[in-house]
Each structure stands twice: as structure tokens, then as C-alpha cells.
Short mmCIF file of C-alpha atoms in Angstrom, two decimals:
data_model
loop_
_atom_site.label_atom_id
_atom_site.label_comp_id
_atom_site.label_asym_id
_atom_site.label_seq_id
_atom_site.Cartn_x
_atom_site.Cartn_y
_atom_site.Cartn_z
CA MET X 579 0.03 0.04 0.05
CA SER X 580 1.34 3.42 -0.85
CA THR X 581 2.81 5.40 2.09
CA THR X 582 0.77 8.41 0.69
CA VAL X 583 -2.41 6.85 2.35
CA GLU X 584 -3.58 8.68 5.35
CA ARG X 585 -5.26 6.67 8.20
CA ILE X 586 -7.61 8.61 10.27
CA GLU X 587 -8.49 7.75 13.86
CA PRO X 588 -11.01 8.03 15.61
CA PRO X 589 -13.31 7.16 12.86
CA THR X 590 -15.50 9.80 11.51
CA ALA X 591 -19.39 9.70 11.21
CA THR X 592 -19.36 7.26 8.18
CA VAL X 593 -19.20 4.45 10.49
CA LEU X 594 -22.54 3.02 11.08
CA PRO X 595 -24.22 2.59 13.28
CA ALA X 596 -22.93 4.30 16.34
CA THR X 597 -20.66 2.26 18.37
CA ALA X 598 -19.48 4.64 20.90
CA THR X 599 -19.53 2.11 23.65
CA PRO X 600 -19.09 -1.48 22.18
CA SER X 601 -19.65 -4.58 24.54
CA PRO X 602 -16.59 -6.43 25.36
CA ALA X 603 -18.57 -9.75 24.19
CA VAL X 604 -18.36 -10.56 20.46
CA VAL X 605 -21.69 -10.08 19.36
CA THR X 606 -23.30 -9.94 15.70
CA ALA X 607 -26.43 -8.27 14.40
CA ALA X 608 -28.65 -8.47 11.58
CA PRO X 609 -28.28 -6.43 8.34
CA VAL X 610 -28.14 -2.56 8.67
CA LEU X 611 -28.79 -0.13 5.85
CA LEU X 612 -26.09 1.87 4.30
CA ALA X 613 -27.70 5.64 4.57
CA THR X 614 -25.26 7.30 2.04
CA PRO X 615 -27.57 8.43 -0.95
CA ILE X 616 -26.62 7.47 -4.51
CA PRO X 617 -28.38 8.59 -7.61
CA VAL X 618 -30.48 5.66 -8.83
CA ASN X 619 -29.23 5.88 -12.50
CA THR X 620 -25.60 4.46 -11.43
CA PRO X 621 -23.59 4.34 -14.49
CA ASP X 622 -22.16 1.09 -15.94
CA VAL X 623 -18.51 0.23 -15.56
CA VAL X 624 -16.30 2.81 -17.45
CA ASN X 625 -12.59 3.55 -17.49
CA THR X 626 -12.39 6.63 -15.59
CA GLY X 627 -8.69 7.09 -15.95
CA LEU X 628 -8.43 5.97 -12.11
CA THR X 629 -5.50 3.87 -11.56
CA LEU X 630 -6.41 1.21 -8.90
CA ASP X 631 -2.84 0.50 -7.61
CA ALA X 632 -3.62 -0.21 -3.91
CA THR X 633 -5.75 -3.14 -2.36
CA TYR X 634 -7.90 -2.60 0.89
CA ARG X 635 -7.94 -5.81 2.75
CA ASP X 636 -10.38 -6.67 5.56
CA THR X 637 -8.87 -9.78 7.19
CA TYR X 638 -11.61 -9.73 9.73
CA VAL X 639 -14.44 -11.04 7.64
CA GLY X 640 -12.06 -11.72 4.52
CA LEU X 641 -12.90 -8.83 1.79
CA ALA X 642 -10.84 -6.92 -0.71
CA LEU X 643 -11.37 -3.86 -2.65
CA ASP X 644 -8.94 -2.08 -5.06
CA TYR X 645 -8.70 1.79 -4.94
CA PRO X 646 -6.29 4.51 -5.89
CA SER X 647 -3.32 4.73 -3.48
CA ASP X 648 -3.56 8.44 -3.10
CA TRP X 649 -7.13 8.23 -1.82
CA ILE X 650 -7.63 8.68 1.97
CA ILE X 651 -9.06 5.81 4.22
CA THR X 652 -10.89 6.06 7.23
CA GLU X 653 -11.40 2.60 9.01
CA LEU X 654 -11.58 0.79 12.38
CA SER X 655 -8.83 -1.15 14.16
CA ALA X 656 -8.97 -5.11 14.15
CA GLU X 657 -10.01 -4.81 17.83
CA GLN X 658 -12.92 -2.17 17.30
CA LYS X 659 -14.30 -4.23 14.44
CA ALA X 660 -14.29 -7.32 16.78
CA GLN X 661 -16.35 -5.28 19.19
CA SER X 662 -18.76 -3.82 16.65
CA GLN X 663 -22.22 -5.06 15.65
CA THR X 664 -21.45 -3.33 12.36
CA TYR X 665 -18.85 -0.96 10.81
CA ALA X 666 -17.77 0.93 8.08
CA THR X 667 -14.66 1.93 6.08
CA ALA X 668 -14.53 5.27 4.08
CA PHE X 669 -12.67 6.23 0.99
CA GLN X 670 -12.36 9.60 -0.28
CA SER X 671 -10.39 11.29 -3.14
CA TRP X 672 -9.81 14.73 -1.48
CA VAL X 673 -8.51 15.97 1.65
CA SER X 674 -11.30 17.65 3.80
CA GLY X 675 -10.76 21.06 5.32
CA PRO X 676 -11.04 21.83 8.87
CA GLY X 677 -14.27 20.26 10.30
CA GLY X 678 -14.71 18.37 7.34
CA GLY X 679 -17.47 20.67 5.90
CA ASP X 680 -16.18 21.75 2.35
CA GLY X 681 -18.08 19.36 0.47
CA ILE X 682 -17.18 17.08 -2.29
CA PRO X 683 -15.11 18.74 -4.84
CA GLU X 684 -15.70 18.56 -8.51
CA GLY X 685 -14.64 15.21 -9.82
CA GLY X 686 -14.28 13.75 -6.46
CA ALA X 687 -15.94 10.67 -4.86
CA LYS X 688 -16.38 8.99 -1.39
CA ILE X 689 -17.16 5.44 -0.82
CA ASP X 690 -18.57 3.87 2.24
CA LEU X 691 -18.09 0.00 2.57
CA GLY X 692 -20.46 -1.12 5.42
CA VAL X 693 -20.03 -4.49 6.93
CA THR X 694 -22.22 -6.48 9.41
CA PRO X 695 -20.36 -9.55 10.83
CA ASP X 696 -22.18 -12.58 10.82
CA GLY X 697 -20.41 -15.80 9.20
CA THR X 698 -23.76 -17.65 8.39
CA LEU X 699 -25.66 -15.60 5.84
CA THR X 700 -26.44 -16.35 2.25
CA LEU X 701 -27.31 -13.60 -0.37
CA ASP X 702 -30.87 -14.96 -0.66
CA ARG X 703 -31.38 -15.19 3.11
CA ALA X 704 -29.90 -11.67 3.69
CA LEU X 705 -31.88 -10.04 0.85
CA ALA X 706 -35.14 -11.70 2.30
CA THR X 707 -34.47 -10.13 5.85
CA LEU X 708 -33.71 -6.76 4.05
CA ARG X 709 -36.96 -6.77 2.43
CA GLU X 710 -38.88 -7.42 5.85
CA LEU X 711 -37.13 -4.55 7.23
CA TYR X 712 -38.10 -2.38 4.77
CA ALA X 713 -41.75 -3.66 4.88
CA ARG X 714 -42.17 -2.80 8.63
CA PRO X 715 -44.70 -0.09 9.07
CA ASP X 716 -42.00 1.95 11.10
CA SER X 717 -39.67 1.77 8.42
CA ASP X 718 -38.77 5.33 7.09
CA ASN X 719 -37.32 4.22 4.06
CA GLU X 720 -39.32 2.60 0.93
CA LEU X 721 -37.83 -0.34 -1.23
CA LEU X 722 -38.25 0.68 -4.71
CA GLY X 723 -36.61 -2.34 -6.24
CA THR X 724 -33.67 -4.86 -6.33
CA LYS X 725 -31.68 -5.87 -9.37
CA PRO X 726 -29.42 -8.72 -9.29
CA LEU X 727 -25.90 -8.30 -10.96
CA THR X 728 -22.50 -9.97 -10.94
CA LEU X 729 -19.49 -7.76 -10.24
CA ALA X 730 -16.30 -7.77 -12.44
CA SER X 731 -14.55 -9.63 -9.75
CA GLY X 732 -17.32 -12.52 -10.18
CA LEU X 733 -19.07 -11.72 -6.92
CA PRO X 734 -22.96 -12.00 -7.09
CA ALA X 735 -24.44 -8.83 -5.72
CA VAL X 736 -27.87 -7.04 -5.84
CA ARG X 737 -28.32 -3.15 -6.61
CA VAL X 738 -30.96 -1.91 -4.12
CA GLN X 739 -33.15 1.14 -4.95
CA THR X 740 -34.72 3.05 -2.10
CA LYS X 741 -36.68 6.23 -1.43
CA SER X 742 -36.61 8.25 1.74
CA VAL X 743 -37.16 12.03 2.60
CA PHE X 744 -33.93 12.60 1.15
CA GLY X 745 -34.87 11.38 -2.38
CA GLU X 746 -34.01 8.20 -4.37
CA SER X 747 -30.87 6.32 -3.69
CA SER X 748 -29.31 3.05 -4.55
CA TYR X 749 -26.41 0.76 -3.11
CA ILE X 750 -24.65 -2.51 -3.75
CA PHE X 751 -25.69 -5.39 -1.27
CA THR X 752 -23.81 -8.60 -1.26
CA VAL X 753 -22.81 -11.21 1.29
CA ILE X 754 -18.88 -12.28 1.55
CA ASN X 755 -17.83 -15.40 3.60
CA GLY X 756 -21.39 -15.22 5.21
CA HIS X 757 -20.90 -11.55 6.11
CA GLN X 758 -23.35 -8.73 5.07
CA VAL X 759 -21.57 -6.06 2.74
CA ASN X 760 -23.06 -2.80 1.60
CA LEU X 761 -21.24 -0.26 -0.65
CA GLY X 762 -22.52 3.12 -1.70
CA GLY X 763 -20.85 6.27 -2.55
CA ILE X 764 -21.55 10.08 -3.55
CA GLY X 765 -19.85 12.44 -6.12
CA ASP X 766 -18.51 11.13 -9.33
CA GLN X 767 -20.37 7.82 -9.92
CA ALA X 768 -18.32 6.34 -12.53
CA GLN X 769 -15.45 6.39 -10.17
CA VAL X 770 -17.54 4.87 -7.48
CA GLU X 771 -18.89 1.98 -9.92
CA GLN X 772 -15.22 1.28 -11.17
CA ILE X 773 -14.00 0.73 -7.46
CA ALA X 774 -17.16 -1.24 -6.44
CA GLN X 775 -16.66 -3.70 -9.29
CA THR X 776 -13.43 -5.06 -7.49
CA LEU X 777 -15.26 -5.97 -4.23
CA ARG X 778 -14.37 -9.77 -3.79
CA PRO X 779 -13.55 -12.20 -0.89
CA LEU X 780 -10.11 -12.04 0.36
CA THR X 781 -7.71 -14.73 -1.48
CA GLU X 782 -4.28 -15.78 -0.98
CA GLY X 783 -3.25 -13.80 -3.82
CA ASP X 784 -4.73 -10.72 -2.24
CA ASN X 785 -3.28 -10.98 1.13
CA ALA X 786 0.41 -10.89 2.56
CA ASN X 787 -0.29 -13.48 4.85
CA PRO X 788 -1.42 -16.71 2.90
CA ASN X 789 -2.76 -18.15 6.13
CA VAL X 790 -5.65 -15.83 6.17
CA VAL X 791 -8.15 -17.82 4.00
CA THR X 792 -6.28 -20.78 2.88
CA ALA X 793 -6.30 -24.70 4.46
CA ARG X 794 -3.77 -27.01 3.25
CA MET X 795 -4.23 -30.85 3.26
CA THR X 796 -3.19 -32.55 6.46
CA ASP X 797 -2.71 -36.24 7.55
CA VAL X 798 -4.76 -35.25 10.90
CA ARG X 799 -8.13 -36.28 10.64
CA ALA X 800 -9.48 -35.04 14.07
CA ILE X 801 -8.53 -33.22 17.00
CA ARG X 802 -9.22 -33.07 20.81
CA ALA X 803 -10.04 -29.71 22.60
CA VAL X 804 -7.65 -29.63 25.50
CA SER X 805 -8.67 -26.50 27.33
CA ASP X 806 -11.95 -25.75 29.29
CA MET X 807 -13.77 -23.86 26.70
CA VAL X 808 -11.78 -23.48 23.42
CA PRO X 809 -12.90 -20.95 21.02
CA VAL X 810 -13.89 -21.66 17.47
CA TYR X 811 -13.58 -18.84 14.88
CA SER X 812 -14.86 -18.26 11.30
CA GLY X 813 -11.18 -18.05 9.98
CA PRO X 814 -7.75 -18.77 11.21
CA GLY X 815 -7.31 -15.89 13.75
CA GLU X 816 -8.58 -14.67 16.91
CA THR X 817 -9.68 -11.34 15.14
CA PHE X 818 -12.23 -13.55 13.16
CA PRO X 819 -15.85 -13.65 14.25
CA LEU X 820 -16.63 -16.24 17.26
CA ILE X 821 -18.44 -18.95 16.38
CA THR X 822 -18.80 -21.01 19.41
CA ASN X 823 -16.87 -22.52 22.39
CA VAL X 824 -16.12 -26.14 22.46
CA PRO X 825 -15.59 -27.84 26.03
CA GLY X 826 -12.57 -29.62 26.73
CA GLY X 827 -12.39 -33.34 25.66
CA PHE X 828 -14.50 -33.10 22.75
CA ALA X 829 -13.40 -34.46 19.38
CA LEU X 830 -13.83 -32.64 16.01
CA ALA X 831 -12.89 -33.89 12.59
CA VAL X 832 -10.41 -31.62 10.70
CA SER X 833 -10.54 -30.72 6.95
CA GLY X 834 -7.24 -28.76 6.49
CA ILE X 835 -4.57 -26.79 8.28
CA THR X 836 -2.91 -23.40 7.49
CA ALA X 837 0.67 -23.31 5.95
CA ASP X 838 2.17 -22.30 9.49
CA ALA X 839 0.40 -25.24 11.39
CA ARG X 840 -1.13 -22.95 13.77
CA TRP X 841 -4.93 -23.43 12.86
CA TYR X 842 -7.10 -26.45 11.97
CA GLU X 843 -10.05 -26.17 9.69
CA LEU X 844 -12.81 -28.32 10.97
CA ALA X 845 -14.80 -30.53 8.85
CA GLY X 846 -18.17 -30.01 10.50
CA CYS X 847 -18.58 -26.57 8.73
CA GLY X 848 -18.24 -27.89 5.20
CA ASP X 849 -20.80 -27.80 2.44
CA GLN X 850 -22.00 -31.21 3.56
CA ASN X 851 -23.57 -30.00 6.64
CA PRO X 852 -26.67 -27.58 5.84
CA ASN X 853 -27.00 -26.81 9.71
CA ARG X 854 -23.42 -25.30 9.99
CA PRO X 855 -23.12 -22.47 12.15
CA ALA X 856 -20.62 -20.82 9.50
CA PRO X 857 -19.25 -21.45 6.30
CA ALA X 858 -15.84 -22.02 7.94
CA CYS X 859 -14.64 -23.09 11.17
CA TRP X 860 -11.13 -22.88 12.76
CA ILE X 861 -9.46 -23.85 16.03
CA SER X 862 -6.11 -23.21 17.20
CA ALA X 863 -3.32 -25.94 17.06
CA ASP X 864 -2.26 -24.75 20.54
CA GLU X 865 -5.77 -25.97 21.87
CA ALA X 866 -6.10 -29.05 19.84
CA GLN X 867 -4.52 -32.56 20.76
CA THR X 868 -3.83 -34.75 17.90
CA THR X 869 -2.33 -37.88 19.70
CA PRO X 870 -3.45 -40.42 20.34
CA ILE X 871 -6.81 -39.29 18.17
CA ARG X 872 -6.00 -39.41 14.65
CA ALA X 873 -9.71 -39.90 13.21
CA ILE X 874 -13.19 -40.02 14.19
CA THR X 875 -14.20 -43.54 12.38
CA PRO X 876 -17.44 -45.87 12.87
CA SER X 877 -16.56 -48.13 15.83
CA GLU X 878 -17.54 -51.33 13.88
CA GLN X 879 -18.71 -52.88 17.11
CA PRO X 880 -21.61 -55.24 17.00
CA VAL X 881 -25.09 -53.67 17.73
CA MET X 882 -27.44 -56.10 19.64
CA SER X 883 -31.19 -55.49 19.37
CA THR X 884 -33.13 -54.11 22.36
CA GLU X 885 -36.86 -54.01 23.12
CA GLN X 886 -36.33 -50.62 24.64
CA ALA X 887 -37.28 -47.67 22.31
CA ALA X 888 -35.35 -44.79 24.32
CA VAL X 889 -33.10 -43.81 27.15
CA MET X 890 -33.76 -40.99 29.56
CA VAL X 891 -30.69 -38.95 30.53
CA VAL X 892 -30.77 -38.92 34.40
CA ALA X 893 -27.20 -37.70 35.00
CA ASN X 894 -27.38 -33.91 36.25
CA GLY X 895 -25.76 -31.41 33.55
CA MET X 896 -24.85 -33.03 30.37
CA ALA X 897 -23.98 -36.61 29.76
CA PRO X 898 -21.22 -37.44 27.16
CA VAL X 899 -21.79 -39.31 23.78
CA HIS X 900 -18.77 -41.13 22.23
CA SER X 901 -18.19 -42.37 18.75
CA GLY X 902 -18.26 -46.09 20.08
CA PRO X 903 -19.24 -48.43 22.98
CA ALA X 904 -16.59 -47.39 25.32
CA ALA X 905 -15.10 -44.30 27.08
CA GLY X 906 -11.83 -44.51 25.19
CA TYR X 907 -13.72 -43.64 21.64
CA PRO X 908 -13.73 -39.98 21.18
CA GLN X 909 -16.44 -37.88 22.67
CA ILE X 910 -18.41 -36.25 19.85
CA ALA X 911 -21.52 -34.89 21.40
CA GLN X 912 -23.40 -34.42 24.74
CA LEU X 913 -27.11 -34.77 25.82
CA ALA X 914 -28.81 -32.83 28.32
CA GLY X 915 -30.10 -34.59 31.74
CA GLY X 916 -33.95 -34.72 31.99
CA MET X 917 -34.41 -35.50 28.23
CA SER X 918 -35.15 -38.68 26.45
CA PHE X 919 -33.62 -39.79 23.21
CA PRO X 920 -34.59 -42.80 20.72
CA ILE X 921 -31.96 -45.71 20.64
CA THR X 922 -31.59 -48.42 17.84
CA GLY X 923 -29.56 -50.95 20.16
CA GLN X 924 -27.09 -51.98 22.58
CA SER X 925 -23.36 -52.91 22.95
CA GLU X 926 -22.58 -56.69 23.18
CA ASP X 927 -21.66 -56.20 26.75
CA GLY X 928 -24.80 -54.29 27.57
CA ASN X 929 -22.89 -51.20 29.00
CA TRP X 930 -23.76 -48.80 26.17
CA TRP X 931 -26.78 -48.01 24.22
CA ARG X 932 -26.62 -46.83 20.49
CA LEU X 933 -28.51 -43.57 19.73
CA ALA X 934 -30.58 -43.35 16.61
CA ALA X 935 -28.59 -39.98 15.81
CA CYS X 936 -26.84 -36.96 17.69
CA SER X 937 -25.63 -33.73 16.59
CA SER X 938 -22.18 -32.55 16.80
CA LEU X 939 -21.01 -29.12 18.44
CA LEU X 940 -21.24 -27.85 14.88
CA ASN X 941 -24.79 -29.10 14.44
CA GLU X 942 -23.41 -31.83 12.10
CA VAL X 943 -25.87 -34.89 12.44
CA LEU X 944 -23.81 -37.88 13.27
CA ASP X 945 -25.13 -41.66 13.21
CA GLU X 946 -22.53 -43.47 15.09
CA CYS X 947 -23.38 -42.29 18.74
CA TRP X 948 -23.09 -44.23 21.83
CA ILE X 949 -24.10 -43.26 25.54
CA SER X 950 -23.33 -45.01 28.75
CA ALA X 951 -25.92 -47.55 30.00
CA ASP X 952 -24.73 -46.70 33.72
CA PRO X 953 -27.89 -46.27 35.84
CA THR X 954 -26.44 -43.03 36.92
CA VAL X 955 -26.16 -41.71 33.48
CA THR X 956 -29.15 -43.13 31.64
CA GLU X 957 -32.28 -45.05 32.10
CA ALA X 958 -34.07 -47.15 29.49
CA VAL X 959 -37.52 -46.53 28.75
CA ASP X 960 -40.36 -48.03 26.65
CA ALA X 961 -41.38 -44.91 24.72
CA LEU X 962 -39.70 -41.43 23.83
CA ILE X 963 -40.76 -38.77 26.44
CA PRO X 964 -40.39 -35.39 24.72
CA HIS X 965 -39.86 -33.26 27.69
CA GLY X 966 -38.45 -35.33 30.33
CA PRO X 967 -39.81 -36.97 33.43
CA GLN X 968 -43.22 -35.77 34.98
CA SER X 969 -42.91 -33.00 37.33
CA SER X 970 -44.38 -33.24 40.92
CA VAL X 971 -45.70 -29.65 40.39
CA PRO X 972 -49.51 -29.54 40.16
CA PRO X 973 -50.55 -28.79 36.25
CA GLN X 974 -51.30 -25.11 35.65
CA VAL X 975 -55.05 -23.83 35.31
CA ASP X 976 -53.92 -20.93 33.54
CA PRO X 977 -52.62 -20.98 30.03
CA PRO X 978 -48.77 -20.59 29.98
CA GLN X 979 -47.39 -17.18 29.43
CA ARG X 980 -45.83 -16.43 25.93
CA SER X 981 -44.20 -13.27 26.48
CA GLY X 982 -43.24 -10.51 29.02
CA THR X 983 -40.34 -9.01 30.93
CA VAL X 984 -38.64 -10.97 33.39
CA THR X 985 -36.20 -10.52 36.11
CA ILE X 986 -34.04 -13.44 37.02
CA THR X 987 -32.05 -13.29 40.35
CA GLU X 988 -29.58 -15.66 41.97
CA LEU X 989 -27.98 -16.92 38.63
CA PRO X 990 -27.24 -19.65 37.34
CA LYS X 991 -31.09 -20.52 36.65
CA CYS X 992 -33.11 -22.47 33.90
CA PHE X 993 -35.88 -20.72 31.79
CA ASN X 994 -38.76 -22.22 30.06
CA LEU X 995 -39.75 -19.95 27.00
CA ASP X 996 -42.75 -22.20 26.37
CA THR X 997 -44.21 -21.41 29.60
CA GLY X 998 -42.36 -18.50 30.93
CA LEU X 999 -41.35 -20.50 34.19
CA VAL X 1000 -38.02 -19.79 35.88
CA GLY X 1001 -36.47 -22.53 38.12
CA GLY X 1002 -33.51 -24.11 39.28
CA GLN X 1003 -30.97 -26.04 36.76
CA SER X 1004 -32.31 -29.42 37.93
CA ASN X 1005 -35.83 -28.45 36.89
CA PRO X 1006 -37.06 -31.29 34.44
CA ASN X 1007 -38.54 -28.96 32.03
CA CYS X 1008 -35.74 -26.76 31.58
CA GLU X 1009 -35.12 -25.59 28.12
CA PHE X 1010 -32.34 -22.92 28.38
CA ASN X 1011 -29.81 -22.50 31.18
CA LEU X 1012 -28.34 -19.03 31.93
CA HIS X 1013 -24.85 -18.73 33.68
CA PRO X 1014 -22.82 -15.61 34.62
CA HIS X 1015 -20.10 -15.11 32.16
CA GLU X 1016 -16.35 -14.24 32.94
CA SER X 1017 -16.98 -10.85 31.18
CA ALA X 1018 -18.66 -8.41 33.51
CA GLY X 1019 -22.30 -7.78 32.56
CA THR X 1020 -22.49 -10.81 30.03
CA LEU X 1021 -24.41 -14.29 30.32
CA PHE X 1022 -23.79 -17.68 28.90
CA PHE X 1023 -27.05 -18.65 27.32
CA GLU X 1024 -27.21 -22.51 27.01
CA PRO X 1025 -30.00 -24.20 24.94
CA ILE X 1026 -30.95 -27.83 26.10
CA LEU X 1027 -31.86 -29.89 23.16
CA PRO X 1028 -34.01 -29.82 21.41
CA ALA X 1029 -34.25 -26.20 22.00
CA ARG X 1030 -31.92 -24.05 19.80
CA PHE X 1031 -30.70 -20.42 20.08
CA GLY X 1032 -27.88 -18.32 18.53
CA PHE X 1033 -26.49 -15.63 16.21
CA GLY X 1034 -27.65 -17.20 13.14
CA GLY X 1035 -31.05 -15.05 13.82
CA VAL X 1036 -29.97 -11.60 15.42
CA PHE X 1037 -31.74 -8.43 14.42
CA PRO X 1038 -31.50 -4.62 15.34
CA GLU X 1039 -35.16 -4.46 16.27
CA ALA X 1040 -37.84 -6.85 17.73
CA PRO X 1041 -38.24 -9.66 14.65
CA SER X 1042 -41.39 -10.97 13.28
CA ALA X 1043 -42.39 -14.55 13.53
CA THR X 1044 -41.42 -15.01 10.05
CA MET X 1045 -37.99 -13.71 10.32
CA CYS X 1046 -37.31 -15.90 13.44
CA THR X 1047 -38.61 -19.15 11.57
CA GLY X 1048 -36.29 -18.14 8.52
CA SER X 1049 -33.29 -18.28 10.86
CA GLN X 1050 -31.68 -21.41 9.50
CA HIS X 1051 -28.48 -21.49 11.74
CA LEU X 1052 -29.94 -21.55 15.32
CA SER X 1053 -27.81 -24.04 17.18
CA SER X 1054 -27.73 -26.07 20.51
CA ASN X 1055 -24.32 -24.32 21.36
CA SER X 1056 -24.10 -21.87 24.31
CA GLU X 1057 -23.60 -18.27 23.10
CA VAL X 1058 -22.49 -15.24 25.25
CA ILE X 1059 -24.86 -12.23 25.27
CA ALA X 1060 -24.80 -8.66 26.51
CA PRO X 1061 -27.35 -6.11 27.29
CA LEU X 1062 -27.53 -4.24 24.17
CA ALA X 1063 -30.29 -2.09 22.81
CA THR X 1064 -29.97 -3.40 19.16
CA LEU X 1065 -29.59 -7.22 19.88
CA TYR X 1066 -32.47 -9.40 19.63
CA VAL X 1067 -31.71 -12.95 19.29
CA CYS X 1068 -34.06 -15.85 18.01
CA TYR X 1069 -34.63 -19.36 19.50
CA GLN X 1070 -36.55 -22.29 19.09
CA THR X 1071 -38.28 -23.79 21.85
CA GLY X 1072 -38.30 -27.31 23.22
CA GLU X 1073 -41.97 -27.69 21.82
CA GLY X 1074 -40.76 -26.17 18.45
CA ARG X 1075 -42.01 -22.43 18.76
CA PHE X 1076 -40.00 -19.80 17.78
CA GLY X 1077 -39.35 -16.56 19.56
CA TYR X 1078 -36.89 -13.92 20.25
CA LEU X 1079 -34.93 -12.88 23.46
CA HIS X 1080 -33.69 -9.10 24.30
CA PHE X 1081 -31.11 -8.90 27.35
CA LEU X 1082 -32.17 -5.60 28.99
CA ASP X 1083 -29.86 -5.33 32.02
CA MET X 1084 -27.77 -7.02 34.47
CA THR X 1085 -26.70 -5.93 37.97
CA GLU X 1086 -24.35 -7.40 40.64
CA GLU X 1087 -25.04 -8.32 44.37
CA PRO X 1088 -27.25 -10.12 43.81
CA LEU X 1089 -26.48 -11.17 40.53
CA THR X 1090 -29.82 -10.14 38.46
CA ALA X 1091 -30.65 -10.33 34.84
CA THR X 1092 -33.63 -8.74 33.16
CA LEU X 1093 -34.85 -10.06 30.05
CA GLU X 1094 -37.51 -9.27 27.49
CA TRP X 1095 -38.93 -12.24 25.53
CA GLN X 1096 -41.64 -13.26 22.98
CA THR X 1097 -42.53 -16.80 21.94
CA PHE X 1098 -44.96 -16.85 18.94
CA GLU X 1099 -47.80 -19.27 18.79
#
């Protein structure tokens, strides 16, 4: 990059939305709209005489853009990006006077590149959510139309045309590596368009560090997490969005490794898994044990028939699931106490039950799943019990509550979002556990299967039932949530209903959390 580029901090008002007091928790949000107006009749690509001799690289989400090296860039640091629900980088062709109020000089142009980190989006899903946001009765903007296009870089995108009190405008809308990207500009539109056409995913050829996005073949087929909670990122580095945390002892299949052997690519986020939490998942080699585990393969142990239909997990907390009928096989999943699960047989020695299926921590369906038959862990039952053992509490006369604001004290506690009941974690009807997190003012929100929750369905305002139902990447993984005004997270309850949770406030002594919630019928 040319040394004539000036980097300005702190960011100017082109950053969107306001992130003056970001939470320390890594959170993501739903699409936001780029406010910079652009004339609707944006010209086709033309050669403006600009020399695009520099490349802007955003290694946080993995995108690149070419621009003139003498333009000025205003951007956030990697740390600020990691703490922002959305951020923007501004490119402009001139130096602003004091106060920045001189306007755009003749022949000048300014571009805003907005990013909403997510890691799970597709262009179709992001566009559907965008249309819903414009269709809301309280929206100040009108969606005039969308036009599919393919940028010169080969990237599929959509030109979005809108109308507001400021007039008609348009911008380019796309998804890169599962993250929403908006690009718009003012001034010389031919220059804006020429630069916009170079927008693309970051590749090895773009990046000075070839380890950012490229996985190489490795003879390691699986790893075991060695620390208590090992972070999984959407790319090989701690500056990439956090996907989930893996408990120590869990085994995960591997599909690749970085050139410096510092990061493993996890196979569970490959295309074969439609429920993957992100298009790519990476784990640090420093947190991964490769011996004696080399692969997760079928146990090839005989499966004996049984007259039992299911097992009830009677262990407190979570019970481990292994890839074979012995504790020496890799642990691949875990099941919640108080829930029952179908089985297809038992081991030859009768000490293990073979489950019909289980899900990995990356939401991949596995068919070689074994759980201990130890009576302190499981109890065989004649039929599947969807919601655990019968409670001694008398049945409710009033219909269950489906929405409201609740204040929960003396955490950790259990929350049932089908009924609105709060109880201890041993409650057999528990759907979601709430634990205090080491980061002050944040919570671990832990779904208990079959309930699901997660940042595949996050919105800046209260979402509709349709918006939550369309969130395809909810998961059974624990997530860290913070009390943010623009953080509404979708969930699916144990009875299959969808809804959203809004974390309003948290106080100490006693530890108290206030949550707004809505479960749709």
C-alpha cells in the first residue's frame, strides 16, 4: 500500500451504526442499511482514468477492494471491528478542510463500505431479511426494487434502490464469507462504480499472509479440545468472528490446516452440513490435541437388538456421547439431563446404548453415537418422552405465558420459554440455562436440546415470527449475550415454537438479569 495513504482515527461519522460504547462480548447483528444516498441511475463500468494501484484488505471478515493509492481511508482497528455489531470503512479522493464541511470537490468521490459481521448468511437469506425490514410499518425508507448483478470480480450482488425523505438512492448489497456487505458512494458515480466492481472475497493472492483464508491438506483427521472452553472462529485467527466454544475433551473432525500449522480447519462446517453455524470454522492448534486421536471413524462394534425404544438421561447436567461403545472412543456430543432420546440397540456387553442419531457441536448430524448404560447416566424407557420426566408440580390451570419481561435473580437459573417459568437447573422442564460469564455484564445462554438459540438469527429490532422462523442457523451451542439495545436473538423452544430474546440489563449483588422475550404461537 502506498505511503501516501492517510489513516485517520478515531473514525468519522461514516461508521454505522453508532458504536461509541461497544460491549466487550463478541456479538453479531442483523443487516443494517447504508444511509449514504447514491443517484439511482448509477452508470455501468467505465474506465475513468483512475489507477487502482492499492488493495484494501479486511482480514476480519475476509474481503478485498482495489482503490487509488492516493485516496484517504478512514477505518476501524481490528479490535474495534471485533467489538462492533456493524462497521464501515470510508474511501475519499480529497483531503477535507477543518471540520470536514467543505463538500465534495468537482470530480471527487467518496465511498462507504459497510460490513455486518455474521458468518452464516447467504445472499438470498440476507436479501429476504432486508425486504422484511423495509416492509415494517415503522420503516422510514421505501424499497423501490432490487436488481441482481455480478460484479467484475465475479461476486454475485444486488443493486438495491430505495426512497426516503432525502430522495431516491441505491447501493450494492452482497454477502462475502457469510457476512453482509453494503457499498455506496457520492460524487463521481463512474469512479464509485469502477471501484465497486473490484469488491471480492479475500484470497491468498490478495493477502500478504497466505494463512488468512487458505487451508492445506493434512494427515491429521481429528483433534481433541484440550482446554476448558476452546474458541472456534470463522477464520484462522482470533480477529475473526467467534462461532462457538468447545468444551474440553470434545473431538472434532479436521479438513485442513494453515501453512504455518497454527490453525486447523474443522470439517463440520463444510458444505455437507446444511446446519453448519458458519461457512468455515477454525480452531487453534495450541488448543488441540492430535494424539492419540487421529480420526473419528465408525466403531465397527456389533449392535445388539433391544426392546427398549429410548433412554432417559438421568445424569445432572450434560452426559457425554462417544463414537463407540467405550469411554476410550472420542467424545463427539453431549445430551442434556432430563431429556429422552431414541435408541437403535445396545453394545454386546450391555454397557452402552446406541443412539438413533446425535448432533456434533457444529450441528452436524452423526449416526454413530453411543451413551453409557450406567444407571447414574441413563435409564431405559419403553417410549420417547419429549420433555423429560413428569414433574411433581400440579398442572397449571391458567394458559402458559408466551411473552413478557422477566427479572431473574441468583443466577445460574433455568428458563422455559414455552411457559415463562423460571427454576433451578435441575428442573426437568428446563429449556435454556443462564450462567454468568467471566466478562462482566454478560451471560452464557445454554440451550437444552431440542431447544436452539444463536447468532444465526440476530436483529437490531424486535423481529417478526417469520424472521425468526427463517433463521436457519440456530444451534444447540452456548452463546455469550450482552445487554445491548440493538441485540434481539431468535430461539426455538423445546416444543418447536420460535421467538426472540432481548437482554435488557444485568446488575451485581445479587446477580440479576432482566430479559424481554416473546414466543410466537
